[in-house]
CSV table of C-alpha atoms in Angstrom, one decimal:
chain,number,residue,atom,x,y,z
A,1,MET,CA,12.6,-6.3,-35.8
A,2,PRO,CA,16.1,-5.1,-37.1
A,3,VAL,CA,16.4,-1.2,-37.6
A,4,LYS,CA,19.5,0.5,-39.5
A,5,ILE,CA,20.4,3.5,-37.9
A,6,PRO,CA,22.5,5.8,-40.3
A,7,LYS,CA,25.9,6.8,-39.1
A,8,VAL,CA,26.5,10.3,-39.3
A,9,ARG,CA,29.8,11.5,-38.6
A,10,ASP,CA,30.9,15.4,-38.3
A,11,ARG,CA,34.5,15.6,-39.2
A,12,SER,CA,34.5,19.3,-40.3
A,13,GLY,CA,34.9,20.2,-36.4
A,14,SER,CA,31.7,22.1,-36.2
A,15,GLY,CA,30.2,20.7,-33.4
A,16,ASN,CA,27.0,19.4,-35.5
A,17,LYS,CA,25.6,15.8,-34.4
A,18,PHE,CA,23.3,13.9,-35.4
A,19,ASN,CA,21.4,11.5,-33.0
A,20,SER,CA,17.8,9.5,-34.0
A,21,VAL,CA,15.1,10.3,-32.0
A,22,LEU,CA,13.5,7.0,-32.2
A,23,VAL,CA,16.2,4.9,-31.8
A,24,PRO,CA,18.6,6.5,-29.3
A,25,PRO,CA,22.2,5.6,-29.3
A,26,TYR,CA,23.4,2.3,-27.6
A,27,LEU,CA,20.1,1.0,-27.0
A,28,LYS,CA,19.7,-2.5,-26.7
A,29,ARG,CA,16.3,-3.0,-24.8
A,30,THR,CA,13.3,-1.1,-25.3
A,31,SER,CA,11.8,0.8,-22.4
A,32,SER,CA,8.8,-1.9,-22.7
A,33,LEU,CA,11.2,-4.7,-22.0
A,34,ASP,CA,13.1,-2.8,-19.2
A,35,GLU,CA,9.4,-2.8,-17.4
A,36,LEU,CA,8.8,-6.3,-18.3
A,37,LEU,CA,12.1,-7.5,-16.6
A,38,PRO,CA,11.1,-6.5,-12.8
A,39,TRP,CA,7.6,-8.4,-13.6
A,40,LEU,CA,9.2,-11.9,-14.7
A,41,TYR,CA,11.6,-11.3,-11.7
A,42,LEU,CA,8.5,-11.2,-9.3
A,43,LYS,CA,6.8,-13.6,-11.0
A,44,GLY,CA,9.2,-16.2,-9.7
A,45,ILE,CA,11.8,-16.3,-12.4
A,46,SER,CA,15.3,-16.5,-11.3
A,47,THR,CA,18.2,-14.5,-12.9
A,48,GLY,CA,19.8,-17.6,-14.6
A,49,ASP,CA,16.7,-18.2,-16.3
A,50,PHE,CA,15.8,-15.0,-18.0
A,51,GLN,CA,17.4,-15.7,-21.5
A,52,GLU,CA,15.8,-18.6,-22.0
A,53,ALA,CA,12.5,-17.6,-20.7
A,54,LEU,CA,12.6,-14.6,-23.1
A,55,GLN,CA,14.2,-16.0,-26.0
A,56,SER,CA,10.5,-17.8,-27.1
A,57,LEU,CA,9.5,-14.0,-27.2
A,58,LEU,CA,12.3,-12.3,-28.6
A,59,GLY,CA,14.2,-15.0,-30.1
A,60,SER,CA,17.9,-15.3,-30.4
A,61,GLN,CA,18.0,-11.7,-29.6
A,62,ALA,CA,17.7,-12.4,-26.0
A,63,GLY,CA,21.1,-13.1,-25.8
A,64,ASN,CA,22.1,-9.9,-24.0
A,65,LEU,CA,19.7,-10.8,-21.1
A,66,SER,CA,22.2,-12.7,-19.2
A,67,PRO,CA,22.4,-13.1,-15.4
A,68,GLY,CA,25.4,-10.5,-15.2
A,69,VAL,CA,22.6,-7.9,-17.0
A,70,ILE,CA,19.6,-9.1,-14.4
A,71,SER,CA,22.1,-8.5,-11.3
A,72,ARG,CA,22.8,-5.0,-12.5
A,73,LEU,CA,19.4,-4.3,-12.7
A,74,LYS,CA,18.7,-5.4,-9.4
A,75,ALA,CA,21.4,-3.4,-8.4
A,76,ARG,CA,19.8,-0.1,-9.9
A,77,TRP,CA,16.6,-0.8,-8.4
A,78,ILE,CA,18.6,-0.6,-5.0
A,79,GLU,CA,20.0,2.5,-5.8
A,80,GLU,CA,16.6,4.2,-7.5
A,81,TYR,CA,15.0,3.2,-4.1
A,82,LYS,CA,17.8,4.9,-2.0
A,83,GLN,CA,17.2,8.1,-3.9
A,84,TRP,CA,13.5,8.0,-4.2
A,85,GLY,CA,13.6,7.5,-0.2
A,86,GLN,CA,15.6,10.9,0.1
A,87,ARG,CA,13.1,12.6,-1.9
A,88,SER,CA,11.3,16.0,-1.0
A,89,LEU,CA,8.1,15.9,0.3
A,90,GLU,CA,7.2,19.5,1.3
A,91,ASN,CA,3.9,21.0,0.3
A,92,LYS,CA,2.8,17.5,0.3
A,93,HIS,CA,-0.7,16.9,2.2
A,94,TYR,CA,-2.0,13.6,2.2
A,95,VAL,CA,-5.7,13.5,3.9
A,96,TYR,CA,-5.7,10.0,4.5
A,97,VAL,CA,-3.1,7.1,5.0
A,98,TRP,CA,-2.8,3.1,4.7
A,99,ALA,CA,0.0,1.5,6.7
A,100,ASP,CA,0.7,-2.0,6.8
A,101,GLY,CA,3.6,-4.5,7.7
A,102,VAL,CA,4.1,-7.1,4.9
A,103,HIS,CA,6.4,-10.3,6.4
A,104,PHE,CA,8.6,-12.1,4.0
A,105,ASN,CA,11.4,-15.0,4.9
A,106,ILE,CA,14.7,-13.4,4.5
A,107,ARG,CA,17.8,-15.7,3.5
A,108,GLY,CA,20.1,-16.2,6.7
A,109,ASP,CA,17.8,-14.2,9.2
A,110,GLU,CA,16.3,-16.5,11.8
A,111,SER,CA,13.4,-13.7,12.0
A,112,ARG,CA,10.8,-13.0,9.3
A,113,GLN,CA,11.7,-9.8,7.6
A,114,CYS,CA,8.9,-6.8,7.7
A,115,ILE,CA,8.7,-4.1,5.4
A,116,LEU,CA,6.6,-1.0,6.6
A,117,VAL,CA,4.3,0.6,3.8
A,118,LEU,CA,2.7,3.6,3.9
A,119,ILE,CA,0.4,4.9,1.2
A,120,GLY,CA,-1.6,8.2,1.3
A,121,VAL,CA,-4.2,10.0,-0.7
A,122,THR,CA,-3.6,13.9,-1.5
A,123,ASP,CA,-6.1,16.4,-1.0
A,124,HIS,CA,-6.7,16.1,-4.8
A,125,GLY,CA,-7.5,12.3,-4.8
A,126,LYS,CA,-4.5,11.1,-5.9
A,127,LYS,CA,-2.9,8.2,-4.5
A,128,GLU,CA,0.8,7.9,-3.8
A,129,LEU,CA,3.5,5.8,-2.2
A,130,ILE,CA,4.9,7.6,0.7
A,131,ALA,CA,7.5,5.4,2.2
A,132,ILE,CA,8.8,1.7,2.0
A,133,GLU,CA,11.3,0.7,5.0
A,134,ASP,CA,12.6,-2.4,6.3
A,135,GLY,CA,11.9,-3.1,10.5
A,136,TYR,CA,11.8,-5.2,13.2
A,137,ARG,CA,8.6,-7.0,13.0
A,138,GLU,CA,6.1,-4.4,13.3
A,139,SER,CA,7.4,-2.5,16.6
A,140,THR,CA,6.6,0.9,17.9
A,141,GLN,CA,10.1,1.9,17.0
A,142,SER,CA,10.4,0.7,13.7
A,143,TRP,CA,7.1,2.7,12.9
A,144,GLU,CA,8.1,5.9,14.9
A,145,GLU,CA,11.5,5.8,12.7
A,146,LEU,CA,9.3,5.5,9.4
A,147,LEU,CA,6.8,8.2,10.4
A,148,ALA,CA,9.7,10.3,11.8
A,149,GLY,CA,11.6,10.1,8.9
A,150,VAL,CA,8.6,11.7,6.3
A,151,GLN,CA,8.7,14.3,8.7
A,152,GLN,CA,12.3,14.7,7.8
A,153,GLN,CA,11.4,14.5,4.5
A,154,GLY,CA,9.0,17.7,4.7
A,155,LEU,CA,5.8,16.1,5.6
A,156,ASP,CA,4.7,18.7,8.5
A,157,LYS,CA,1.0,18.1,7.8
A,158,ALA,CA,-0.8,15.2,9.6
A,159,PRO,CA,-3.4,13.3,8.2
A,160,SER,CA,-7.1,13.3,9.3
A,161,LEU,CA,-7.2,9.4,9.4
A,162,ALA,CA,-4.9,6.5,9.6
A,163,ILE,CA,-6.2,3.0,8.4
A,164,GLY,CA,-4.3,0.0,9.5
A,165,ASP,CA,-4.8,-3.2,11.2
A,166,GLY,CA,-4.4,-4.4,15.1
A,167,ALA,CA,-0.6,-3.7,15.1
A,168,LEU,CA,-0.3,-1.9,18.6
A,169,GLY,CA,3.1,-0.9,17.4
A,170,PHE,CA,1.6,1.4,14.5
A,171,TRP,CA,-1.0,2.9,16.6
A,172,LYS,CA,1.3,4.1,19.2
A,173,ALA,CA,3.6,5.6,16.9
A,174,VAL,CA,0.8,7.5,15.3
A,175,SER,CA,-0.3,8.7,18.4
A,176,LYS,CA,3.0,9.7,19.1
A,177,ILE,CA,3.9,11.5,15.9
A,178,TRP,CA,0.5,12.6,14.7
A,179,PRO,CA,-1.6,13.0,17.9
A,180,ASP,CA,-4.5,14.6,16.0
A,181,THR,CA,-4.9,12.0,13.4
A,182,ARG,CA,-8.0,9.8,13.8
A,183,HIS,CA,-7.9,5.9,13.8
A,184,GLN,CA,-9.7,3.4,11.4
A,185,ARG,CA,-9.1,-0.5,12.1
A,186,CYS,CA,-9.2,-2.3,8.8
A,187,TRP,CA,-12.5,-4.8,8.5
A,188,VAL,CA,-10.6,-7.1,6.3
A,189,HIS,CA,-8.0,-7.9,9.2
A,190,LYS,CA,-10.5,-7.8,12.0
A,191,THR,CA,-12.7,-10.2,10.3
A,192,ALA,CA,-9.8,-12.5,9.7
A,193,ASN,CA,-8.7,-12.4,13.2
A,194,VAL,CA,-12.4,-13.2,14.4
A,195,LEU,CA,-13.0,-15.9,12.3
A,196,ASN,CA,-9.9,-17.8,13.1
A,197,LYS,CA,-10.9,-17.9,16.5
A,198,LEU,CA,-14.1,-20.2,15.3
A,199,PRO,CA,-14.7,-23.3,14.0
A,200,LYS,CA,-15.1,-23.5,10.2
A,201,SER,CA,-18.9,-24.5,10.4
A,202,VAL,CA,-20.0,-21.7,11.9
A,203,GLN,CA,-17.4,-19.1,10.1
A,204,PRO,CA,-20.3,-18.4,7.3
A,205,LYS,CA,-22.9,-17.2,10.0
A,206,VAL,CA,-20.4,-15.1,11.9
A,207,LYS,CA,-18.9,-13.4,8.8
A,208,SER,CA,-22.6,-12.3,7.4
A,209,ALA,CA,-23.0,-10.9,11.1
A,210,LEU,CA,-19.9,-8.9,10.8
A,211,HIS,CA,-20.9,-7.6,7.1
A,212,ASP,CA,-23.9,-6.5,8.7
A,213,ILE,CA,-21.9,-4.0,11.1
A,214,TRP,CA,-19.6,-2.0,8.6
A,215,GLN,CA,-22.1,-2.1,5.9
A,216,ALA,CA,-24.8,-0.3,7.9
A,217,GLU,CA,-26.0,2.7,6.6
A,218,THR,CA,-25.7,4.8,10.2
A,219,ARG,CA,-23.7,4.6,13.3
A,220,GLU,CA,-26.6,3.8,15.1
A,221,GLN,CA,-27.4,0.9,13.2
A,222,ALA,CA,-23.7,-0.4,13.0
A,223,TYR,CA,-23.8,-0.4,17.0
A,224,THR,CA,-27.2,-2.3,17.0
A,225,ALA,CA,-25.7,-4.7,14.7
A,226,PHE,CA,-22.8,-5.0,16.9
A,227,GLY,CA,-24.7,-5.4,19.8
A,228,ASN,CA,-26.7,-8.5,18.2
A,229,THR,CA,-23.8,-10.2,17.2
A,230,LEU,CA,-22.3,-10.0,20.5
A,231,LYS,CA,-25.3,-11.3,21.9
A,232,ARG,CA,-25.8,-14.3,19.5
A,233,PHE,CA,-22.4,-15.5,19.5
A,234,GLU,CA,-20.5,-14.4,22.7
A,235,SER,CA,-21.5,-17.2,25.2
A,236,LYS,CA,-20.9,-19.7,22.8
A,237,TYR,CA,-17.3,-17.9,21.5
A,238,PRO,CA,-16.2,-15.8,23.8
A,239,LYS,CA,-12.7,-15.5,22.6
A,240,ALA,CA,-13.9,-14.9,18.9
A,241,MET,CA,-16.4,-11.9,20.5
A,242,GLU,CA,-13.8,-10.6,22.6
A,243,CYS,CA,-11.7,-10.1,19.6
A,244,LEU,CA,-14.7,-8.0,18.1
A,245,SER,CA,-15.2,-6.0,20.8
A,246,LYS,CA,-11.8,-4.5,21.3
A,247,ASP,CA,-11.3,-1.3,19.4
A,248,LYS,CA,-15.1,-0.6,18.6
A,249,ASP,CA,-15.0,2.8,18.3
A,250,GLN,CA,-11.8,2.8,16.0
A,251,MET,CA,-13.6,0.4,13.9
A,252,LEU,CA,-16.7,2.7,13.2
A,253,ALA,CA,-14.4,6.2,12.6
A,254,PHE,CA,-15.4,6.0,9.1
A,255,TYR,CA,-18.8,6.9,9.6
A,256,GLU,CA,-17.4,10.6,10.5
A,257,PHE,CA,-15.9,10.9,7.1
A,258,PRO,CA,-17.9,11.3,3.4
A,259,ALA,CA,-19.5,8.3,2.5
A,260,GLU,CA,-18.5,8.2,-1.1
A,261,HIS,CA,-15.2,7.5,0.7
A,262,TRP,CA,-16.1,4.6,3.1
A,263,GLN,CA,-15.1,1.9,0.7
A,264,HIS,CA,-11.5,3.4,0.6
A,265,ILE,CA,-11.0,3.8,4.3
A,266,ARG,CA,-12.5,0.8,6.0
A,267,THR,CA,-9.9,-1.7,4.8
A,268,THR,CA,-5.9,-1.6,4.0
A,269,ASN,CA,-6.7,-3.1,0.5
A,270,PRO,CA,-4.6,-0.5,-1.3
A,271,ILE,CA,-1.6,-2.4,0.0
A,272,GLU,CA,-3.1,-6.0,0.2
A,273,SER,CA,-3.9,-5.7,-3.4
A,274,THR,CA,-0.8,-4.5,-4.5
A,275,PHE,CA,1.8,-6.8,-2.6
A,276,ALA,CA,0.2,-9.9,-3.3
A,277,THR,CA,2.4,-10.6,-6.2
A,278,VAL,CA,5.2,-9.8,-4.0
A,279,ARG,CA,4.1,-12.5,-2.1
A,280,LEU,CA,3.6,-14.9,-4.8
A,281,ARG,CA,7.4,-14.3,-5.4
A,282,THR,CA,8.9,-15.2,-2.2
A,283,ALA,CA,6.7,-18.3,-1.9
A,284,LYS,CA,8.2,-19.3,-5.2
A,285,THR,CA,12.0,-18.8,-3.9
A,286,ARG,CA,11.1,-20.3,-0.3
A,287,GLY,CA,13.4,-17.9,1.5
A,288,CYS,CA,16.0,-17.5,-1.0
A,289,VAL,CA,15.7,-13.8,-0.9
A,290,SER,CA,18.1,-11.5,0.4
A,291,ARG,CA,16.8,-8.2,2.2
A,292,ASP,CA,18.3,-6.2,-0.7
A,293,SER,CA,16.0,-7.8,-2.9
A,294,ILE,CA,13.0,-8.0,-0.9
A,295,LEU,CA,13.3,-3.8,-1.0
A,296,SER,CA,14.2,-3.8,-4.5
A,297,MET,CA,11.0,-6.0,-5.5
A,298,VAL,CA,9.0,-4.2,-3.1
A,299,PHE,CA,9.9,-0.8,-4.4
A,300,LYS,CA,10.0,-1.7,-8.5
A,301,LEU,CA,6.3,-3.2,-8.0
A,302,SER,CA,5.0,-0.2,-6.0
A,303,GLN,CA,6.1,2.0,-8.8
A,304,SER,CA,4.4,-0.1,-11.1
A,305,ALA,CA,1.3,-0.1,-9.7
A,306,GLN,CA,1.4,3.0,-8.5
A,307,LYS,CA,0.3,4.1,-12.2
A,308,LYS,CA,-2.7,2.2,-12.3
A,309,TRP,CA,-4.4,3.6,-9.1
A,310,ARG,CA,-7.3,5.4,-9.6
A,311,ARG,CA,-8.2,8.9,-8.0
A,312,LEU,CA,-10.3,8.3,-5.2
A,313,ARG,CA,-14.2,8.4,-5.3
A,314,GLY,CA,-15.6,11.5,-4.4
A,315,PHE,CA,-12.3,13.3,-4.1
A,316,LYS,CA,-13.5,17.0,-4.2
A,317,LEU,CA,-15.1,16.1,-0.7
A,318,LEU,CA,-11.7,15.8,0.4
A,319,ALA,CA,-11.4,19.5,0.6
A,320,ASP,CA,-14.2,19.4,3.2
A,321,VAL,CA,-12.3,16.9,5.3
A,322,VAL,CA,-9.4,19.4,5.4
A,323,GLN,CA,-11.0,22.4,6.4
A,324,GLY,CA,-12.3,20.2,9.3
A,325,ILE,CA,-16.0,20.3,8.2
A,326,ASN,CA,-17.8,17.6,10.5
A,327,PHE,CA,-19.8,14.5,8.8
A,328,LYS,CA,-22.2,12.5,10.3
A,329,ASP,CA,-23.2,9.2,9.1
A,330,GLY,CA,-21.4,10.2,5.9
A,331,PHE,CA,-22.9,13.3,5.3
A,332,ARG,CA,-21.8,16.8,5.9
A,333,VAL,CA,-23.4,18.3,9.2
A,334,GLU,CA,-25.3,21.6,8.0
A,335,ASN,CA,-26.8,23.4,11.1
A,336,ASP,CA,-25.4,24.4,14.8
A,337,ALA,CA,-27.5,21.6,16.4
A,338,ASP,CA,-26.2,18.7,14.4
A,339,ARG,CA,-23.0,20.0,14.2
A,340,GLU,CA,-22.9,19.7,18.1
A,341,ALA,CA,-24.2,16.1,18.1
A,342,ALA,CA,-21.7,15.1,15.4
């Protein structure tokens, strides 16, 4: 839409200056378009194809979106990421944290690049991105450096619960940096690991049996379903059942927290759903993405996704978790006998 901006020049030397509030000076792209560019890049459009792709939407006015403009935007994303990584985390308290390592094919690297991601929920129920770092696979050293880094930024309060997959490096780092934090293994990752060791014909039956475990109303019922699953399939599929039986207590740690939070803390879904788009982008580029591009893509996508994250269901109960109140099978323990049993 063509807009005529009035030109007002103060020649009297009084210092008065006119700037339009609706159309700031030197503006060539609207804020909505700036938000669109990272998403188009993540969807697989290369820097050289932006002008052609946007001309169908903006007409001939898209002429300034040259490859050089997109490259400068990518450089600005990297600078924004570096500044964000040095922000202060003082007075922050994350009750739950989700952690995962997202793997990508990096141009010129023999090994797959791993981006370590940490997301937390505040005591007010708001989900926030805590840290994004690149590391060597998911080693203990890489996770220790990430957790130590957020401590240096001012995060001095350990979370009550950490949710992650079966990567041993993360759990060793958590035990060292946050020794009082409880562990919850992701049921989505565990289910996938178990099913990968089974023939396809049996996978639906075992998957249904696994659902009976983590969807049980009480820990006792979950243990019963656990034993029934092992008894039913262990003789024929010992490797799959051995994979299931590992980390049994960590798989069921969510029963010690409010039932309203179970759907959030049983899996690492907040991370998996966010980075599905990034995986799509790297798959389309077939490994022709640099390390800096990966970091900027992950950062910008996370920033966009964070605006749409909903507050944790039952967030008022987070205050009880912070105060150390015991929960049994999702409900608050009221009397001393039940508290001692819990």
